[in-house]
Amino acid sequence: MANRNIYEDLDQLSTAAALSIAKLINSANEMGRPFSIALSGGSTPKRLHQCLTRSPTMETIKWGGVKLYFGDERTVEPDHEQSNYLMAKTTLFDQLPIPSENIYRIPAELEDHQKAADLYQQTIIETLSKSEEGIPIFDLVLLGIGDDGHIASLFPNTPILTETASFVSPVYVPKLDTWRISITYPVINHAKNIFILAAGTNKADIINDVLGSTNKDNVYPVQRIQPKGELSWYLDRAAAKHII
Ligand code: 6PG
């Protein structure tokens, strides 16, 4: 059963998620283990990133063992305004003492999208611990959710939803008329922790469809997550208004 955490607003949601992440990082550090995070794109995580770089949270976290990855990326240059890497760089990396070798960017600017996915798949295979089946395991996967129930770049009615052999795959998203590179369900499901962040009234209907209503006609991409670890929702009151 997933944990549901509801907060007054985006700032309190983000502060709470940052404190949870700090605890997870520091407990891994106490056990002498690195901590791997797959960052989310979009706008919701920006406040979380700011909370992670703000005193006193930032000083309490042992950043040296943290390895940062991406759950998905747009097929643009890393300095493009749409780039998830650029968003994370400006709101997170640039403020933190994380060595550049611990930041693993998806090379999504490559013309050959399959090659970009294969390269990143090799990166996560080589740098993460793996399950008995050889599936890379993130300590934490951060996700936002779209109003169509997509997570990462697992959009409705796209072939990536049934991808189980690859850990990273290119996906053409018709509604956006663009390609994306994304981790797939096997990797998401094997994460030790999954946080899904949603804020604002524009998310209230999808949150109700997924967490509130009994309507199971639409199996949204987010509902196909079958976590082996712990799944936690971080919602503000506006996004949760139909379920509280
Ligand atoms: C992306 C994200 C995507 C995002 C949702 C929610 O690259 O855009 O991976 O899945 O999390 O679209 O986006 P917002 O946080 O901007 O609402």
PDB file of C-alpha atoms and ligand atoms in Angstrom:
ATOM      1  CA  MET A   1       0.000   0.000   0.000  1.00  0.00           C
ATOM      2  CA  ALA A   2       1.399   3.415  -0.883  1.00  0.00           C
ATOM      3  CA  ASN A   3       1.944   6.148   1.692  1.00  0.00           C
ATOM      4  CA  ARG A   4      -0.148   9.272   1.145  1.00  0.00           C
ATOM      5  CA  ASN A   5       1.261  12.503   2.552  1.00  0.00           C
ATOM      6  CA  ILE A   6      -0.862  15.641   2.147  1.00  0.00           C
ATOM      7  CA  TYR A   7       0.474  19.131   2.918  1.00  0.00           C
ATOM      8  CA  GLU A   8      -0.930  22.641   2.926  1.00  0.00           C
ATOM      9  CA  ASP A   9       0.978  23.804  -0.129  1.00  0.00           C
ATOM     10  CA  LEU A  10       3.881  23.090  -2.500  1.00  0.00           C
ATOM     11  CA  ASP A  11       6.435  24.555  -0.129  1.00  0.00           C
ATOM     12  CA  GLN A  12       5.402  22.333   2.789  1.00  0.00           C
ATOM     13  CA  LEU A  13       5.157  19.308   0.464  1.00  0.00           C
ATOM     14  CA  SER A  14       8.652  20.015  -0.844  1.00  0.00           C
ATOM     15  CA  THR A  15      10.113  20.634   2.613  1.00  0.00           C
ATOM     16  CA  ALA A  16       8.702  17.328   3.867  1.00  0.00           C
ATOM     17  CA  ALA A  17      10.002  15.425   0.850  1.00  0.00           C
ATOM     18  CA  ALA A  18      13.429  17.049   1.268  1.00  0.00           C
ATOM     19  CA  LEU A  19      13.587  15.971   4.915  1.00  0.00           C
ATOM     20  CA  SER A  20      12.602  12.408   3.945  1.00  0.00           C
ATOM     21  CA  ILE A  21      15.339  12.372   1.307  1.00  0.00           C
ATOM     22  CA  ALA A  22      17.867  13.736   3.824  1.00  0.00           C
ATOM     23  CA  LYS A  23      17.028  10.891   6.221  1.00  0.00           C
ATOM     24  CA  LEU A  24      17.376   8.269   3.472  1.00  0.00           C
ATOM     25  CA  ILE A  25      20.707   9.678   2.275  1.00  0.00           C
ATOM     26  CA  ASN A  26      22.167   9.916   5.759  1.00  0.00           C
ATOM     27  CA  SER A  27      21.073   6.416   6.793  1.00  0.00           C
ATOM     28  CA  ALA A  28      22.771   5.030   3.660  1.00  0.00           C
ATOM     29  CA  ASN A  29      25.838   7.114   4.530  1.00  0.00           C
ATOM     30  CA  GLU A  30      25.908   5.693   8.074  1.00  0.00           C
ATOM     31  CA  MET A  31      26.012   2.214   6.512  1.00  0.00           C
ATOM     32  CA  GLY A  32      28.881   3.321   4.272  1.00  0.00           C
ATOM     33  CA  ARG A  33      26.731   3.065   1.162  1.00  0.00           C
ATOM     34  CA  PRO A  34      26.263   5.505  -1.726  1.00  0.00           C
ATOM     35  CA  PHE A  35      22.748   6.796  -2.427  1.00  0.00           C
ATOM     36  CA  SER A  36      21.363   6.919  -5.978  1.00  0.00           C
ATOM     37  CA  ILE A  37      18.500   9.204  -6.989  1.00  0.00           C
ATOM     38  CA  ALA A  38      16.705   9.317 -10.355  1.00  0.00           C
ATOM     39  CA  LEU A  39      15.555  12.920 -10.616  1.00  0.00           C
ATOM     40  CA  SER A  40      12.244  13.930 -12.150  1.00  0.00           C
ATOM     41  CA  GLY A  41      11.769  16.557 -14.805  1.00  0.00           C
ATOM     42  CA  GLY A  42       8.939  19.071 -15.045  1.00  0.00           C
ATOM     43  CA  SER A  43       8.290  22.027 -12.751  1.00  0.00           C
ATOM     44  CA  THR A  44       7.081  20.429  -9.513  1.00  0.00           C
ATOM     45  CA  PRO A  45      10.537  19.228  -8.352  1.00  0.00           C
ATOM     46  CA  LYS A  46      12.047  22.744  -8.593  1.00  0.00           C
ATOM     47  CA  ARG A  47      10.838  23.692  -5.096  1.00  0.00           C
ATOM     48  CA  LEU A  48      12.062  20.357  -3.730  1.00  0.00           C
ATOM     49  CA  HIS A  49      15.482  21.068  -5.221  1.00  0.00           C
ATOM     50  CA  GLN A  50      15.475  24.490  -3.555  1.00  0.00           C
ATOM     51  CA  CYS A  51      14.574  22.884  -0.212  1.00  0.00           C
ATOM     52  CA  LEU A  52      17.463  20.434  -0.610  1.00  0.00           C
ATOM     53  CA  THR A  53      19.893  23.304  -1.218  1.00  0.00           C
ATOM     54  CA  ARG A  54      18.557  25.540   1.589  1.00  0.00           C
ATOM     55  CA  SER A  55      19.950  25.699   5.089  1.00  0.00           C
ATOM     56  CA  PRO A  56      19.734  23.834   7.382  1.00  0.00           C
ATOM     57  CA  THR A  57      18.736  20.768   5.273  1.00  0.00           C
ATOM     58  CA  MET A  58      21.625  21.142   2.871  1.00  0.00           C
ATOM     59  CA  GLU A  59      24.249  21.159   5.624  1.00  0.00           C
ATOM     60  CA  THR A  60      22.750  18.080   7.297  1.00  0.00           C
ATOM     61  CA  ILE A  61      23.081  15.902   4.185  1.00  0.00           C
ATOM     62  CA  LYS A  62      26.245  13.920   3.466  1.00  0.00           C
ATOM     63  CA  TRP A  63      26.327  14.764  -0.277  1.00  0.00           C
ATOM     64  CA  GLY A  64      29.644  13.048  -1.048  1.00  0.00           C
ATOM     65  CA  GLY A  65      28.041   9.641  -1.506  1.00  0.00           C
ATOM     66  CA  VAL A  66      25.047  10.851  -3.507  1.00  0.00           C
ATOM     67  CA  LYS A  67      24.815   9.820  -7.176  1.00  0.00           C
ATOM     68  CA  LEU A  68      22.305  11.726  -9.297  1.00  0.00           C
ATOM     69  CA  TYR A  69      20.613  10.304 -12.387  1.00  0.00           C
ATOM     70  CA  PHE A  70      17.561  11.197 -14.487  1.00  0.00           C
ATOM     71  CA  GLY A  71      14.315   9.286 -14.847  1.00  0.00           C
ATOM     72  CA  ASP A  72      13.775  10.789 -18.271  1.00  0.00           C
ATOM     73  CA  GLU A  73      14.999  13.489 -20.594  1.00  0.00           C
ATOM     74  CA  ARG A  74      13.749  15.511 -23.505  1.00  0.00           C
ATOM     75  CA  THR A  75      15.632  15.051 -26.789  1.00  0.00           C
ATOM     76  CA  VAL A  76      17.288  18.454 -26.669  1.00  0.00           C
ATOM     77  CA  GLU A  77      20.752  19.821 -25.919  1.00  0.00           C
ATOM     78  CA  PRO A  78      21.646  19.959 -22.218  1.00  0.00           C
ATOM     79  CA  ASP A  79      21.585  23.776 -22.312  1.00  0.00           C
ATOM     80  CA  HIS A  80      18.119  23.918 -23.896  1.00  0.00           C
ATOM     81  CA  GLU A  81      15.388  25.515 -21.790  1.00  0.00           C
ATOM     82  CA  GLN A  82      13.375  22.267 -22.021  1.00  0.00           C
ATOM     83  CA  SER A  83      16.231  20.148 -20.688  1.00  0.00           C
ATOM     84  CA  ASN A  84      15.600  18.331 -17.395  1.00  0.00           C
ATOM     85  CA  TYR A  85      19.371  18.318 -16.903  1.00  0.00           C
ATOM     86  CA  LEU A  86      19.490  22.136 -17.179  1.00  0.00           C
ATOM     87  CA  MET A  87      16.621  22.474 -14.689  1.00  0.00           C
ATOM     88  CA  ALA A  88      18.401  20.191 -12.202  1.00  0.00           C
ATOM     89  CA  LYS A  89      21.743  21.902 -12.803  1.00  0.00           C
ATOM     90  CA  THR A  90      20.423  25.373 -12.097  1.00  0.00           C
ATOM     91  CA  THR A  91      18.142  24.445  -9.186  1.00  0.00           C
ATOM     92  CA  LEU A  92      20.202  21.648  -7.586  1.00  0.00           C
ATOM     93  CA  PHE A  93      23.701  20.650  -8.767  1.00  0.00           C
ATOM     94  CA  ASP A  94      25.147  24.147  -8.977  1.00  0.00           C
ATOM     95  CA  GLN A  95      24.350  24.717  -5.298  1.00  0.00           C
ATOM     96  CA  LEU A  96      25.658  21.397  -3.949  1.00  0.00           C
ATOM     97  CA  PRO A  97      29.078  19.804  -3.247  1.00  0.00           C
ATOM     98  CA  ILE A  98      28.408  16.860  -5.566  1.00  0.00           C
ATOM     99  CA  PRO A  99      31.398  15.793  -7.680  1.00  0.00           C
ATOM    100  CA  SER A 100      30.604  15.947 -11.418  1.00  0.00           C
ATOM    101  CA  GLU A 101      31.518  12.271 -11.771  1.00  0.00           C
ATOM    102  CA  ASN A 102      28.496  11.506  -9.551  1.00  0.00           C
ATOM    103  CA  ILE A 103      26.071  13.179 -11.948  1.00  0.00           C
ATOM    104  CA  TYR A 104      24.886  10.892 -14.761  1.00  0.00           C
ATOM    105  CA  ARG A 105      23.224  12.819 -17.589  1.00  0.00           C
ATOM    106  CA  ILE A 106      21.130  11.144 -20.304  1.00  0.00           C
ATOM    107  CA  PRO A 107      22.801  11.989 -23.672  1.00  0.00           C
ATOM    108  CA  ALA A 108      19.363  12.735 -25.154  1.00  0.00           C
ATOM    109  CA  GLU A 109      20.729  15.280 -27.609  1.00  0.00           C
ATOM    110  CA  LEU A 110      22.049  12.445 -29.804  1.00  0.00           C
ATOM    111  CA  GLU A 111      20.315  12.193 -33.173  1.00  0.00           C
ATOM    112  CA  ASP A 112      20.096   8.438 -32.676  1.00  0.00           C
ATOM    113  CA  HIS A 113      17.566   8.119 -29.834  1.00  0.00           C
ATOM    114  CA  GLN A 114      18.075   4.364 -29.486  1.00  0.00           C
ATOM    115  CA  LYS A 115      21.814   4.897 -29.096  1.00  0.00           C
ATOM    116  CA  ALA A 116      21.147   7.525 -26.389  1.00  0.00           C
ATOM    117  CA  ALA A 117      18.923   5.055 -24.528  1.00  0.00           C
ATOM    118  CA  ASP A 118      21.433   2.215 -24.914  1.00  0.00           C
ATOM    119  CA  LEU A 119      24.289   4.378 -23.629  1.00  0.00           C
ATOM    120  CA  TYR A 120      22.278   5.398 -20.574  1.00  0.00           C
ATOM    121  CA  GLN A 121      21.160   1.836 -19.980  1.00  0.00           C
ATOM    122  CA  GLN A 122      24.824   0.825 -19.926  1.00  0.00           C
ATOM    123  CA  THR A 123      25.560   3.654 -17.485  1.00  0.00           C
ATOM    124  CA  ILE A 124      22.930   2.559 -14.977  1.00  0.00           C
ATOM    125  CA  ILE A 125      23.915  -1.098 -15.352  1.00  0.00           C
ATOM    126  CA  GLU A 126      27.540  -0.233 -14.632  1.00  0.00           C
ATOM    127  CA  THR A 127      26.985   2.214 -11.775  1.00  0.00           C
ATOM    128  CA  LEU A 128      24.014   0.882  -9.799  1.00  0.00           C
ATOM    129  CA  SER A 129      23.554  -2.217  -7.706  1.00  0.00           C
ATOM    130  CA  LYS A 130      21.363  -4.806  -9.383  1.00  0.00           C
ATOM    131  CA  SER A 131      18.643  -7.294  -8.539  1.00  0.00           C
ATOM    132  CA  GLU A 132      19.140 -11.045  -8.963  1.00  0.00           C
ATOM    133  CA  GLU A 133      17.631 -10.641 -12.461  1.00  0.00           C
ATOM    134  CA  GLY A 134      20.239  -7.966 -13.229  1.00  0.00           C
ATOM    135  CA  ILE A 135      17.842  -5.014 -13.021  1.00  0.00           C
ATOM    136  CA  PRO A 136      19.500  -1.770 -11.823  1.00  0.00           C
ATOM    137  CA  ILE A 137      18.220  -0.611  -8.444  1.00  0.00           C
ATOM    138  CA  PHE A 138      17.834   3.074  -7.570  1.00  0.00           C
ATOM    139  CA  ASP A 139      17.656   3.992  -3.911  1.00  0.00           C
ATOM    140  CA  LEU A 140      15.081   6.622  -4.847  1.00  0.00           C
ATOM    141  CA  VAL A 141      13.104   7.412  -7.994  1.00  0.00           C
ATOM    142  CA  LEU A 142      11.464  10.840  -7.953  1.00  0.00           C
ATOM    143  CA  LEU A 143       8.416  11.239 -10.184  1.00  0.00           C
ATOM    144  CA  GLY A 144       5.910  13.917 -11.075  1.00  0.00           C
ATOM    145  CA  ILE A 145       2.593  13.031 -12.669  1.00  0.00           C
ATOM    146  CA  GLY A 146       0.944  14.505 -15.725  1.00  0.00           C
ATOM    147  CA  ASP A 147      -2.787  15.200 -15.950  1.00  0.00           C
ATOM    148  CA  ASP A 148      -2.978  12.143 -18.215  1.00  0.00           C
ATOM    149  CA  GLY A 149      -1.405   9.985 -15.530  1.00  0.00           C
ATOM    150  CA  HIS A 150       2.046   9.760 -17.155  1.00  0.00           C
ATOM    151  CA  ILE A 151       5.116   9.405 -15.032  1.00  0.00           C
ATOM    152  CA  ALA A 152       8.660  10.001 -16.304  1.00  0.00           C
ATOM    153  CA  SER A 153       8.053   9.669 -20.064  1.00  0.00           C
ATOM    154  CA  LEU A 154       5.716   6.715 -19.767  1.00  0.00           C
ATOM    155  CA  PHE A 155       2.811   8.333 -21.598  1.00  0.00           C
ATOM    156  CA  PRO A 156      -0.586   6.684 -22.267  1.00  0.00           C
ATOM    157  CA  ASN A 157      -0.869   4.586 -25.434  1.00  0.00           C
ATOM    158  CA  THR A 158       2.862   4.483 -26.132  1.00  0.00           C
ATOM    159  CA  PRO A 159       4.875   1.291 -26.692  1.00  0.00           C
ATOM    160  CA  ILE A 160       7.203   1.997 -23.764  1.00  0.00           C
ATOM    161  CA  LEU A 161       4.360   0.984 -21.420  1.00  0.00           C
ATOM    162  CA  THR A 162       4.898  -2.655 -22.382  1.00  0.00           C
ATOM    163  CA  GLU A 163       8.708  -2.503 -22.522  1.00  0.00           C
ATOM    164  CA  THR A 164      10.147  -5.041 -20.098  1.00  0.00           C
ATOM    165  CA  ALA A 165      13.454  -6.097 -21.702  1.00  0.00           C
ATOM    166  CA  SER A 166      15.110  -2.676 -21.784  1.00  0.00           C
ATOM    167  CA  PHE A 167      15.804  -0.556 -18.710  1.00  0.00           C
ATOM    168  CA  VAL A 168      15.997   2.690 -20.731  1.00  0.00           C
ATOM    169  CA  SER A 169      14.078   3.280 -23.938  1.00  0.00           C
ATOM    170  CA  PRO A 170      13.345   6.004 -26.498  1.00  0.00           C
ATOM    171  CA  VAL A 171       9.666   6.819 -26.888  1.00  0.00           C
ATOM    172  CA  TYR A 172       7.857   8.965 -29.445  1.00  0.00           C
ATOM    173  CA  VAL A 173       5.097  10.931 -27.711  1.00  0.00           C
ATOM    174  CA  PRO A 174       2.413  11.812 -30.315  1.00  0.00           C
ATOM    175  CA  LYS A 175       0.642  14.384 -28.115  1.00  0.00           C
ATOM    176  CA  LEU A 176       3.890  16.316 -27.787  1.00  0.00           C
ATOM    177  CA  ASP A 177       5.158  15.387 -31.273  1.00  0.00           C
ATOM    178  CA  THR A 178       8.568  14.682 -29.803  1.00  0.00           C
ATOM    179  CA  TRP A 179      10.875  11.895 -28.708  1.00  0.00           C
ATOM    180  CA  ARG A 180      11.836  11.311 -25.089  1.00  0.00           C
ATOM    181  CA  ILE A 181      14.335   8.988 -23.391  1.00  0.00           C
ATOM    182  CA  SER A 182      12.994   7.295 -20.253  1.00  0.00           C
ATOM    183  CA  ILE A 183      13.632   4.589 -17.714  1.00  0.00           C
ATOM    184  CA  THR A 184      11.066   1.792 -17.961  1.00  0.00           C
ATOM    185  CA  TYR A 185       8.791   0.035 -15.460  1.00  0.00           C
ATOM    186  CA  PRO A 186      11.286  -2.736 -14.544  1.00  0.00           C
ATOM    187  CA  VAL A 187      13.684  -0.075 -13.230  1.00  0.00           C
ATOM    188  CA  ILE A 188      10.985   2.045 -11.590  1.00  0.00           C
ATOM    189  CA  ASN A 189       9.466  -1.023  -9.917  1.00  0.00           C
ATOM    190  CA  HIS A 190      12.832  -2.164  -8.519  1.00  0.00           C
ATOM    191  CA  ALA A 191      13.593   1.153  -6.807  1.00  0.00           C
ATOM    192  CA  LYS A 192      13.888   0.942  -3.036  1.00  0.00           C
ATOM    193  CA  ASN A 193      11.830   4.128  -2.722  1.00  0.00           C
ATOM    194  CA  ILE A 194       9.533   5.964  -5.142  1.00  0.00           C
ATOM    195  CA  PHE A 195       8.260   9.465  -4.367  1.00  0.00           C
ATOM    196  CA  ILE A 196       5.463  10.866  -6.561  1.00  0.00           C
ATOM    197  CA  LEU A 197       5.017  14.621  -6.145  1.00  0.00           C
ATOM    198  CA  ALA A 198       1.841  16.415  -7.245  1.00  0.00           C
ATOM    199  CA  ALA A 199       0.731  19.946  -6.468  1.00  0.00           C
ATOM    200  CA  GLY A 200      -1.966  22.303  -7.670  1.00  0.00           C
ATOM    201  CA  THR A 201      -5.621  22.083  -8.659  1.00  0.00           C
ATOM    202  CA  ASN A 202      -4.664  21.025 -12.183  1.00  0.00           C
ATOM    203  CA  LYS A 203      -3.645  17.660 -10.701  1.00  0.00           C
ATOM    204  CA  ALA A 204      -6.817  17.179  -8.611  1.00  0.00           C
ATOM    205  CA  ASP A 205      -8.732  15.193 -11.246  1.00  0.00           C
ATOM    206  CA  ILE A 206      -5.944  12.740 -12.019  1.00  0.00           C
ATOM    207  CA  ILE A 207      -5.222  12.292  -8.296  1.00  0.00           C
ATOM    208  CA  ASN A 208      -8.907  11.542  -7.742  1.00  0.00           C
ATOM    209  CA  ASP A 209      -8.967   9.091 -10.676  1.00  0.00           C
ATOM    210  CA  VAL A 210      -5.885   7.317  -9.395  1.00  0.00           C
ATOM    211  CA  LEU A 211      -6.269   7.525  -5.613  1.00  0.00           C
ATOM    212  CA  GLY A 212      -9.888   8.417  -5.031  1.00  0.00           C
ATOM    213  CA  SER A 213     -12.492   7.071  -7.363  1.00  0.00           C
ATOM    214  CA  THR A 214     -13.406   3.445  -7.739  1.00  0.00           C
ATOM    215  CA  ASN A 215     -13.284   3.947 -11.523  1.00  0.00           C
ATOM    216  CA  LYS A 216     -10.718   1.472 -12.758  1.00  0.00           C
ATOM    217  CA  ASP A 217     -11.643   1.705 -16.452  1.00  0.00           C
ATOM    218  CA  ASN A 218      -8.643   3.849 -17.163  1.00  0.00           C
ATOM    219  CA  VAL A 219      -5.447   2.199 -16.081  1.00  0.00           C
ATOM    220  CA  TYR A 220      -3.160   5.188 -16.178  1.00  0.00           C
ATOM    221  CA  PRO A 221       0.601   4.719 -16.574  1.00  0.00           C
ATOM    222  CA  VAL A 222       1.104   5.664 -12.919  1.00  0.00           C
ATOM    223  CA  GLN A 223      -1.206   2.793 -11.914  1.00  0.00           C
ATOM    224  CA  ARG A 224       1.028   0.280 -13.643  1.00  0.00           C
ATOM    225  CA  ILE A 225       3.797   0.890 -11.124  1.00  0.00           C
ATOM    226  CA  GLN A 226       4.195  -2.308  -9.107  1.00  0.00           C
ATOM    227  CA  PRO A 227       6.788  -1.223  -6.537  1.00  0.00           C
ATOM    228  CA  LYS A 228       8.995  -3.736  -4.817  1.00  0.00           C
ATOM    229  CA  GLY A 229      10.078  -0.954  -2.491  1.00  0.00           C
ATOM    230  CA  GLU A 230       8.132   1.840  -0.828  1.00  0.00           C
ATOM    231  CA  LEU A 231       5.867   4.161  -2.831  1.00  0.00           C
ATOM    232  CA  SER A 232       5.040   7.513  -1.235  1.00  0.00           C
ATOM    233  CA  TRP A 233       2.763  10.226  -2.578  1.00  0.00           C
ATOM    234  CA  TYR A 234       3.587  13.833  -1.671  1.00  0.00           C
ATOM    235  CA  LEU A 235       0.500  15.959  -2.401  1.00  0.00           C
ATOM    236  CA  ASP A 236      -0.644  19.438  -1.551  1.00  0.00           C
ATOM    237  CA  ARG A 237      -4.238  20.117  -0.501  1.00  0.00           C
ATOM    238  CA  ALA A 238      -5.097  21.534  -3.922  1.00  0.00           C
ATOM    239  CA  ALA A 239      -4.073  18.362  -5.734  1.00  0.00           C
ATOM    240  CA  ALA A 240      -5.702  16.186  -3.066  1.00  0.00           C
ATOM    241  CA  LYS A 241      -8.934  18.196  -2.781  1.00  0.00           C
ATOM    242  CA  HIS A 242     -11.192  15.398  -4.103  1.00  0.00           C
ATOM    243  CA  ILE A 243      -9.720  12.726  -1.815  1.00  0.00           C
ATOM    244  CA  ILE A 244      -9.676  14.516   1.534  1.00  0.00           C
TER     245      ILE A 244
HETATM  246  C1  6PG B   1       9.126  15.575 -17.574  1.00  0.00           C
HETATM  247  C2  6PG B   1       8.722  14.709 -16.414  1.00  0.00           C
HETATM  248  C3  6PG B   1       7.240  14.507 -16.423  1.00  0.00           C
HETATM  249  C4  6PG B   1       6.673  15.418 -15.340  1.00  0.00           C
HETATM  250  C5  6PG B   1       5.180  15.510 -15.414  1.00  0.00           C
HETATM  251  C6  6PG B   1       4.654  16.531 -14.396  1.00  0.00           C
HETATM  252  O1  6PG B   1      10.203  15.349 -18.131  1.00  0.00           O
HETATM  253  O2  6PG B   1       8.370  16.518 -17.848  1.00  0.00           O
HETATM  254  O3  6PG B   1       9.390  13.558 -16.351  1.00  0.00           O
HETATM  255  O4  6PG B   1       6.841  13.193 -16.184  1.00  0.00           O
HETATM  256  O5  6PG B   1       7.063  14.918 -14.066  1.00  0.00           O
HETATM  257  O6  6PG B   1       4.827  15.915 -16.728  1.00  0.00           O
HETATM  258  O7  6PG B   1       5.217  17.780 -14.726  1.00  0.00           O
HETATM  259  P1  6PG B   1       4.985  19.068 -13.784  1.00  0.00           P
HETATM  260  O8  6PG B   1       5.734  18.807 -12.511  1.00  0.00           O
HETATM  261  O9  6PG B   1       5.573  20.217 -14.560  1.00  0.00           O
HETATM  262  O10 6PG B   1       3.487  19.182 -13.568  1.00  0.00           O
END
